[in-house]
Amino acid sequence: MQIGIWQVAIIAVVVVLLFGRGKISDLMGDVAKGINSFKKGLKDEDKDEPQALENKPSEQVAANSEEKDKAN
């Protein structure tokens, strides 16, 4: 059983009728903000990590990460 173009169109019409265009666009805006915030958080985390791990023996890195976990 495959979903055809007509089934997708009917589902889209039902969703628009149930929620209205305003609610759907607000929801999509919130999703976009969440994705952008997530990407920004990853970029900020990537910038901090190389400096923290640079030129440290693995034992020190492990000890530091355990201390951070206990603090959180």
mmCIF file of N, CA and C in Angstrom, residues 1-2 7-8 12 16 18 21 24 27 32 38 41 43 45-46 49-50 52 56-58 60-62 66:
data_model
loop_
_atom_site.group_PDB
_atom_site.id
_atom_site.type_symbol
_atom_site.label_atom_id
_atom_site.label_comp_id
_atom_site.label_asym_id
_atom_site.label_seq_id
_atom_site.Cartn_x
_atom_site.Cartn_y
_atom_site.Cartn_z
ATOM 1 N N MET A 1 0.845 -1.183 0.000
ATOM 2 C CA MET A 1 0.000 0.000 0.000
ATOM 3 C C MET A 1 0.886 1.240 0.000
ATOM 4 N N GLN A 2 0.713 2.068 -0.985
ATOM 5 C CA GLN A 2 1.486 3.295 -1.085
ATOM 6 C C GLN A 2 0.581 4.504 -0.890
ATOM 7 N N GLN A 7 -3.954 11.263 -1.319
ATOM 8 C CA GLN A 7 -4.045 11.040 0.124
ATOM 9 C C GLN A 7 -3.301 12.133 0.889
ATOM 10 N N VAL A 8 -2.140 12.520 0.394
ATOM 11 C CA VAL A 8 -1.364 13.588 1.039
ATOM 12 C C VAL A 8 -2.132 14.902 0.977
ATOM 13 N N ALA A 12 -3.465 17.080 4.155
ATOM 14 C CA ALA A 12 -3.058 18.480 4.307
ATOM 15 C C ALA A 12 -4.278 19.380 4.482
ATOM 16 N N VAL A 16 -5.136 21.655 7.842
ATOM 17 C CA VAL A 16 -5.370 23.104 7.753
ATOM 18 C C VAL A 16 -6.740 23.464 8.302
ATOM 19 N N LEU A 18 -8.451 21.826 10.588
ATOM 20 C CA LEU A 18 -8.485 21.617 12.039
ATOM 21 C C LEU A 18 -7.712 22.690 12.806
ATOM 22 N N ARG A 21 -4.465 28.184 9.437
ATOM 23 C CA ARG A 21 -3.144 28.564 8.934
ATOM 24 C C ARG A 21 -2.325 29.293 9.989
ATOM 25 N N ILE A 24 -0.631 26.846 12.476
ATOM 26 C CA ILE A 24 0.411 26.056 11.816
ATOM 27 C C ILE A 24 1.652 26.910 11.586
ATOM 28 N N LEU A 27 3.431 27.433 14.844
ATOM 29 C CA LEU A 27 4.125 26.210 15.232
ATOM 30 C C LEU A 27 5.421 26.045 14.453
ATOM 31 N N ALA A 32 11.369 26.386 14.049
ATOM 32 C CA ALA A 32 12.555 27.007 13.442
ATOM 33 C C ALA A 32 13.425 27.683 14.505
ATOM 34 N N PHE A 38 19.349 25.348 18.873
ATOM 35 C CA PHE A 38 20.122 24.117 18.999
ATOM 36 C C PHE A 38 21.436 24.222 18.231
ATOM 37 N N GLY A 41 23.807 26.534 19.988
ATOM 38 C CA GLY A 41 24.388 25.865 21.150
ATOM 39 C C GLY A 41 25.506 24.919 20.763
ATOM 40 N N LYS A 43 27.431 25.205 18.094
ATOM 41 C CA LYS A 43 28.572 26.009 17.657
ATOM 42 C C LYS A 43 29.315 26.573 18.856
ATOM 43 N N GLU A 45 29.412 25.324 21.858
ATOM 44 C CA GLU A 45 30.060 24.207 22.542
ATOM 45 C C GLU A 45 31.335 23.799 21.808
ATOM 46 N N ASP A 46 31.290 23.795 20.480
ATOM 47 C CA ASP A 46 32.463 23.430 19.690
ATOM 48 C C ASP A 46 33.595 24.427 19.892
ATOM 49 N N GLU A 49 35.219 23.603 23.493
ATOM 50 C CA GLU A 49 35.870 22.302 23.669
ATOM 51 C C GLU A 49 37.347 22.264 23.276
ATOM 52 N N PRO A 50 37.760 22.726 22.095
ATOM 53 C CA PRO A 50 39.176 22.586 21.720
ATOM 54 C C PRO A 50 40.122 23.285 22.698
ATOM 55 N N ALA A 52 39.621 23.694 25.931
ATOM 56 C CA ALA A 52 39.636 22.981 27.203
ATOM 57 C C ALA A 52 40.452 21.693 27.120
ATOM 58 N N LYS A 56 46.470 18.396 27.035
ATOM 59 C CA LYS A 56 46.295 17.815 28.364
ATOM 60 C C LYS A 56 46.383 16.302 28.259
ATOM 61 N N PRO A 57 47.044 15.669 29.210
ATOM 62 C CA PRO A 57 47.056 14.203 29.230
ATOM 63 C C PRO A 57 45.644 13.666 29.433
ATOM 64 N N SER A 58 45.403 12.465 28.949
ATOM 65 C CA SER A 58 44.058 11.902 29.007
ATOM 66 C C SER A 58 43.572 11.719 30.443
ATOM 67 N N GLN A 60 44.140 13.699 32.973
ATOM 68 C CA GLN A 60 43.682 14.995 33.450
ATOM 69 C C GLN A 60 42.327 15.340 32.845
ATOM 70 N N VAL A 61 42.155 15.027 31.581
ATOM 71 C CA VAL A 61 40.886 15.308 30.912
ATOM 72 C C VAL A 61 39.772 14.519 31.582
ATOM 73 N N ALA A 62 40.022 13.247 31.876
ATOM 74 C CA ALA A 62 39.018 12.417 32.524
ATOM 75 C C ALA A 62 38.690 12.952 33.915
ATOM 76 N N GLU A 66 35.013 14.462 35.155
ATOM 77 C CA GLU A 66 34.314 13.923 36.331
ATOM 78 C C GLU A 66 33.966 15.034 37.306
#
